[in-house]
Amino acid sequence: MDERDVPRLGQGRPKWLQGPRRVPPDPPGYRRVAYDRIPMNRVTLLGLISAPIWLGLFLFVSGALGGPREISFHISFVDVLIALVLLLVVVPVVHEAVHGIVAQLTGAHPSYGVGPGYAYTTFLEPVGKGEYLLIGLAPLVVLSVIGLAVLVLVPSITGLTLVFLVGNAAGAVGDIWMAWRTRLLPAGVRIYDLADGFVAYLPEGKDQPA
């Protein structure tokens, strides 16, 4: 695949600030088989609606593992302030860092940024279907496992841990949507991450399964 456009897109900026690809490329020898865009308004709404469901799920799993099964609320101004810092700063930074680390492990060069109401991790290199799924779902899986371990081992910070877990999971709804759409792609595709979704290509002459 011709990657001559990659240096130009990131020219003049550090690689970790190169920004997302906004226009689907046209690599020679490949044909487009999918172009999906994230419905941001719907995804944001689903993230908010899903928060109570994630809370119940994490408490259920925590209880099954021997950790807290319920939470009592004693909310102070300091608690609210800490929760806001977690949700607005810590969760997005850690979430996107996990995306970036896994992208690097697949050979991509991640860059980071902030859009209107969200943070993002992107990369210019094409990756395979399995790699794209791995990059997309890593923050939800890895951080949920770590958070559940903290719930069981350090019950004294149950409230803050749940804030982190629920915030991370609710913020991963867009990742889940991307994974759901990616699962339909045939084996052998090369996927480019875009600012608002992804685009996938197959080599010319390779049939797409029905």
mmCIF file of C-alpha atoms in Angstrom:
data_model
loop_
_atom_site.group_PDB
_atom_site.id
_atom_site.type_symbol
_atom_site.label_atom_id
_atom_site.label_comp_id
_atom_site.label_asym_id
_atom_site.label_seq_id
_atom_site.Cartn_x
_atom_site.Cartn_y
_atom_site.Cartn_z
ATOM 1 C CA MET A 1 0.000 0.000 0.000
ATOM 2 C CA ASP A 2 1.284 3.418 -0.929
ATOM 3 C CA GLU A 3 1.954 5.432 2.233
ATOM 4 C CA ARG A 4 3.517 8.477 0.580
ATOM 5 C CA ASP A 5 0.786 10.697 1.986
ATOM 6 C CA VAL A 6 1.637 9.901 5.615
ATOM 7 C CA PRO A 7 4.637 12.237 6.042
ATOM 8 C CA ARG A 8 2.791 15.131 4.404
ATOM 9 C CA LEU A 9 -0.197 14.814 6.736
ATOM 10 C CA GLY A 10 1.983 15.108 9.807
ATOM 11 C CA GLN A 11 4.522 17.557 8.404
ATOM 12 C CA GLY A 12 5.576 20.363 10.739
ATOM 13 C CA ARG A 13 4.180 18.754 13.907
ATOM 14 C CA PRO A 14 5.488 16.207 16.394
ATOM 15 C CA LYS A 15 4.127 12.764 15.518
ATOM 16 C CA TRP A 16 2.057 12.615 18.697
ATOM 17 C CA LEU A 17 0.245 15.809 17.600
ATOM 18 C CA GLN A 18 -0.087 15.060 13.894
ATOM 19 C CA GLY A 19 -3.890 15.075 14.033
ATOM 20 C CA PRO A 20 -6.464 12.737 12.518
ATOM 21 C CA ARG A 21 -6.879 11.827 8.873
ATOM 22 C CA ARG A 22 -10.002 13.633 7.694
ATOM 23 C CA VAL A 23 -10.276 12.501 4.069
ATOM 24 C CA PRO A 24 -10.199 8.828 3.051
ATOM 25 C CA PRO A 25 -7.013 8.038 1.106
ATOM 26 C CA ASP A 26 -6.981 6.420 -2.327
ATOM 27 C CA PRO A 27 -4.243 3.769 -2.105
ATOM 28 C CA PRO A 28 -3.322 2.244 -5.483
ATOM 29 C CA GLY A 29 -4.099 -1.438 -5.875
ATOM 30 C CA TYR A 30 -6.891 -1.329 -3.288
ATOM 31 C CA ARG A 31 -10.642 -0.788 -3.429
ATOM 32 C CA ARG A 32 -12.832 0.654 -0.714
ATOM 33 C CA VAL A 33 -15.191 -1.825 0.962
ATOM 34 C CA ALA A 34 -16.431 0.221 3.932
ATOM 35 C CA TYR A 35 -16.619 3.816 5.116
ATOM 36 C CA ASP A 36 -18.314 4.271 8.488
ATOM 37 C CA ARG A 37 -18.766 7.486 10.419
ATOM 38 C CA ILE A 38 -19.493 7.675 14.145
ATOM 39 C CA PRO A 39 -22.913 9.186 14.970
ATOM 40 C CA MET A 40 -21.426 11.376 17.704
ATOM 41 C CA ASN A 41 -24.679 12.758 19.131
ATOM 42 C CA ARG A 42 -26.203 9.284 19.390
ATOM 43 C CA VAL A 43 -23.033 7.786 20.851
ATOM 44 C CA THR A 44 -22.790 10.553 23.467
ATOM 45 C CA LEU A 45 -26.412 10.010 24.468
ATOM 46 C CA LEU A 46 -25.908 6.251 24.692
ATOM 47 C CA GLY A 47 -22.847 6.813 26.863
ATOM 48 C CA LEU A 48 -24.883 8.863 29.341
ATOM 49 C CA ILE A 49 -27.793 6.419 29.335
ATOM 50 C CA SER A 50 -25.460 3.450 29.833
ATOM 51 C CA ALA A 51 -23.813 4.845 32.999
ATOM 52 C CA PRO A 52 -26.312 3.272 35.483
ATOM 53 C CA ILE A 53 -26.054 -0.040 33.627
ATOM 54 C CA TRP A 54 -22.254 -0.017 33.888
ATOM 55 C CA LEU A 55 -22.506 0.859 37.585
ATOM 56 C CA GLY A 56 -24.762 -2.123 38.253
ATOM 57 C CA LEU A 57 -22.554 -4.425 36.194
ATOM 58 C CA PHE A 58 -19.349 -3.444 37.962
ATOM 59 C CA LEU A 59 -20.956 -3.818 41.406
ATOM 60 C CA PHE A 60 -22.309 -7.234 40.426
ATOM 61 C CA VAL A 61 -18.918 -8.470 39.181
ATOM 62 C CA SER A 62 -17.173 -6.940 42.184
ATOM 63 C CA GLY A 63 -19.529 -8.768 44.543
ATOM 64 C CA ALA A 64 -18.990 -12.031 42.688
ATOM 65 C CA LEU A 65 -15.231 -11.588 43.146
ATOM 66 C CA GLY A 66 -15.534 -10.901 46.867
ATOM 67 C CA GLY A 67 -15.527 -7.101 46.670
ATOM 68 C CA PRO A 68 -18.212 -4.506 47.459
ATOM 69 C CA ARG A 69 -21.722 -5.361 46.268
ATOM 70 C CA GLU A 70 -23.251 -1.953 46.922
ATOM 71 C CA ILE A 71 -22.240 1.632 47.552
ATOM 72 C CA SER A 72 -23.473 4.184 50.060
ATOM 73 C CA PHE A 73 -23.466 7.858 49.161
ATOM 74 C CA HIS A 74 -21.937 10.508 51.442
ATOM 75 C CA ILE A 75 -21.257 13.285 48.973
ATOM 76 C CA SER A 76 -19.301 16.388 49.914
ATOM 77 C CA PHE A 77 -18.009 19.283 47.846
ATOM 78 C CA VAL A 78 -14.549 17.695 47.851
ATOM 79 C CA ASP A 79 -16.019 14.390 46.631
ATOM 80 C CA VAL A 80 -17.734 16.171 43.744
ATOM 81 C CA LEU A 81 -14.548 18.043 42.859
ATOM 82 C CA ILE A 82 -12.462 14.859 42.853
ATOM 83 C CA ALA A 83 -15.091 13.061 40.766
ATOM 84 C CA LEU A 84 -15.077 15.879 38.207
ATOM 85 C CA VAL A 85 -11.280 15.758 37.949
ATOM 86 C CA LEU A 86 -11.461 12.007 37.454
ATOM 87 C CA LEU A 87 -14.147 12.228 34.781
ATOM 88 C CA LEU A 88 -12.850 15.270 32.904
ATOM 89 C CA VAL A 89 -9.085 14.770 33.155
ATOM 90 C CA VAL A 90 -7.879 11.432 34.511
ATOM 91 C CA VAL A 91 -10.275 9.101 32.683
ATOM 92 C CA PRO A 92 -9.800 10.660 29.205
ATOM 93 C CA VAL A 93 -5.998 10.821 29.572
ATOM 94 C CA VAL A 94 -5.635 7.234 30.775
ATOM 95 C CA HIS A 95 -8.221 5.939 28.280
ATOM 96 C CA GLU A 96 -6.473 7.530 25.305
ATOM 97 C CA ALA A 97 -3.038 6.502 26.613
ATOM 98 C CA VAL A 98 -4.131 2.851 26.520
ATOM 99 C CA HIS A 99 -5.359 3.297 22.940
ATOM 100 C CA GLY A 100 -1.978 4.784 22.071
ATOM 101 C CA ILE A 101 0.122 2.122 23.789
ATOM 102 C CA VAL A 102 -1.725 -0.691 22.027
ATOM 103 C CA ALA A 103 -1.513 1.166 18.700
ATOM 104 C CA GLN A 104 2.253 1.425 19.161
ATOM 105 C CA LEU A 105 2.456 -2.287 19.885
ATOM 106 C CA THR A 106 0.787 -2.953 16.526
ATOM 107 C CA GLY A 107 3.371 -0.779 14.745
ATOM 108 C CA ALA A 108 1.277 2.374 14.348
ATOM 109 C CA HIS A 109 2.379 5.854 15.451
ATOM 110 C CA PRO A 110 -0.425 7.290 17.588
ATOM 111 C CA SER A 111 -1.199 10.962 17.998
ATOM 112 C CA TYR A 112 -3.543 12.595 20.476
ATOM 113 C CA GLY A 113 -5.924 15.517 20.545
ATOM 114 C CA VAL A 114 -9.134 17.013 21.887
ATOM 115 C CA GLY A 115 -12.300 17.669 19.927
ATOM 116 C CA PRO A 116 -15.577 19.351 20.936
ATOM 117 C CA GLY A 117 -16.445 17.433 24.085
ATOM 118 C CA TYR A 118 -14.131 14.460 23.601
ATOM 119 C CA ALA A 119 -10.501 13.360 23.474
ATOM 120 C CA TYR A 120 -9.126 11.093 20.774
ATOM 121 C CA THR A 121 -6.235 8.895 19.725
ATOM 122 C CA THR A 122 -5.554 8.349 16.051
ATOM 123 C CA PHE A 123 -2.861 7.086 13.687
ATOM 124 C CA LEU A 124 -2.160 7.452 9.988
ATOM 125 C CA GLU A 125 -0.919 3.955 9.226
ATOM 126 C CA PRO A 126 -3.386 1.292 8.032
ATOM 127 C CA VAL A 127 -3.913 -1.696 10.326
ATOM 128 C CA GLY A 128 -5.640 -5.056 10.032
ATOM 129 C CA LYS A 129 -9.107 -5.908 11.316
ATOM 130 C CA GLY A 130 -7.833 -7.697 14.423
ATOM 131 C CA GLU A 131 -5.417 -4.901 15.247
ATOM 132 C CA TYR A 132 -8.122 -2.259 14.881
ATOM 133 C CA LEU A 133 -10.431 -4.187 17.198
ATOM 134 C CA LEU A 134 -7.621 -4.611 19.716
ATOM 135 C CA ILE A 135 -6.747 -0.906 19.686
ATOM 136 C CA GLY A 136 -10.382 0.114 19.979
ATOM 137 C CA LEU A 137 -11.439 -2.162 22.835
ATOM 138 C CA ALA A 138 -8.214 -2.151 24.869
ATOM 139 C CA PRO A 139 -9.150 0.741 27.229
ATOM 140 C CA LEU A 140 -12.525 -0.786 28.109
ATOM 141 C CA VAL A 141 -11.101 -4.260 28.750
ATOM 142 C CA VAL A 142 -7.770 -3.361 30.382
ATOM 143 C CA LEU A 143 -9.020 -0.552 32.601
ATOM 144 C CA SER A 144 -12.133 -2.482 33.630
ATOM 145 C CA VAL A 145 -9.992 -5.438 34.751
ATOM 146 C CA ILE A 146 -7.636 -3.151 36.674
ATOM 147 C CA GLY A 147 -10.517 -1.222 38.222
ATOM 148 C CA LEU A 148 -12.287 -4.380 39.358
ATOM 149 C CA ALA A 149 -9.066 -5.584 40.967
ATOM 150 C CA VAL A 150 -8.846 -2.272 42.836
ATOM 151 C CA LEU A 151 -12.479 -2.631 43.976
ATOM 152 C CA VAL A 152 -11.711 -6.025 45.483
ATOM 153 C CA LEU A 153 -8.279 -5.214 46.945
ATOM 154 C CA VAL A 154 -8.833 -1.590 48.066
ATOM 155 C CA PRO A 155 -12.501 -1.289 49.098
ATOM 156 C CA SER A 156 -11.765 1.943 50.992
ATOM 157 C CA ILE A 157 -11.816 3.860 47.682
ATOM 158 C CA THR A 158 -14.833 2.089 46.204
ATOM 159 C CA GLY A 159 -16.627 5.331 45.289
ATOM 160 C CA LEU A 160 -13.720 6.842 43.376
ATOM 161 C CA THR A 161 -12.953 3.534 41.682
ATOM 162 C CA LEU A 162 -16.536 3.233 40.496
ATOM 163 C CA VAL A 163 -16.495 6.794 39.183
ATOM 164 C CA PHE A 164 -13.406 5.906 37.146
ATOM 165 C CA LEU A 165 -14.825 2.582 35.934
ATOM 166 C CA VAL A 166 -18.221 3.973 34.939
ATOM 167 C CA GLY A 167 -16.707 7.056 33.308
ATOM 168 C CA ASN A 168 -14.288 4.945 31.300
ATOM 169 C CA ALA A 169 -16.940 2.437 30.220
ATOM 170 C CA ALA A 170 -19.505 5.097 29.300
ATOM 171 C CA GLY A 171 -16.808 6.894 27.333
ATOM 172 C CA ALA A 172 -16.023 3.669 25.478
ATOM 173 C CA VAL A 173 -19.444 3.474 23.809
ATOM 174 C CA GLY A 174 -17.943 4.962 20.646
ATOM 175 C CA ASP A 175 -15.207 2.317 20.730
ATOM 176 C CA ILE A 176 -17.846 -0.392 21.105
ATOM 177 C CA TRP A 177 -19.765 1.023 18.150
ATOM 178 C CA MET A 178 -16.589 0.996 16.026
ATOM 179 C CA ALA A 179 -15.837 -2.584 17.069
ATOM 180 C CA TRP A 180 -19.400 -3.636 16.225
ATOM 181 C CA ARG A 181 -19.080 -2.144 12.759
ATOM 182 C CA THR A 182 -15.577 -3.511 12.242
ATOM 183 C CA ARG A 183 -16.651 -7.064 13.010
ATOM 184 C CA LEU A 184 -18.565 -7.143 9.714
ATOM 185 C CA LEU A 185 -15.459 -6.523 7.621
ATOM 186 C CA PRO A 186 -13.861 -9.400 5.711
ATOM 187 C CA ALA A 187 -10.488 -10.837 6.626
ATOM 188 C CA GLY A 188 -7.548 -9.188 4.902
ATOM 189 C CA VAL A 189 -8.883 -5.623 5.019
ATOM 190 C CA ARG A 190 -6.623 -2.677 5.752
ATOM 191 C CA ILE A 191 -8.298 -0.060 7.925
ATOM 192 C CA TYR A 192 -7.480 3.643 8.125
ATOM 193 C CA ASP A 193 -8.609 5.562 11.196
ATOM 194 C CA LEU A 194 -10.409 8.810 10.383
ATOM 195 C CA ALA A 195 -11.427 11.835 12.414
ATOM 196 C CA ASP A 196 -15.062 10.725 12.330
ATOM 197 C CA GLY A 197 -14.843 6.959 11.795
ATOM 198 C CA PHE A 198 -12.864 4.579 9.640
ATOM 199 C CA VAL A 199 -12.428 3.448 6.046
ATOM 200 C CA ALA A 200 -11.463 -0.067 4.965
ATOM 201 C CA TYR A 201 -9.871 -1.415 1.778
ATOM 202 C CA LEU A 202 -9.265 -4.783 0.162
ATOM 203 C CA PRO A 203 -6.630 -5.503 -2.491
ATOM 204 C CA GLU A 204 -7.940 -5.320 -6.045
ATOM 205 C CA GLY A 205 -9.045 -8.760 -7.215
ATOM 206 C CA LYS A 206 -9.753 -10.056 -3.698
ATOM 207 C CA ASP A 207 -13.402 -10.951 -3.409
ATOM 208 C CA GLN A 208 -15.407 -9.672 -0.466
ATOM 209 C CA PRO A 209 -17.392 -12.420 1.262
ATOM 210 C CA ALA A 210 -21.151 -12.018 1.217
#
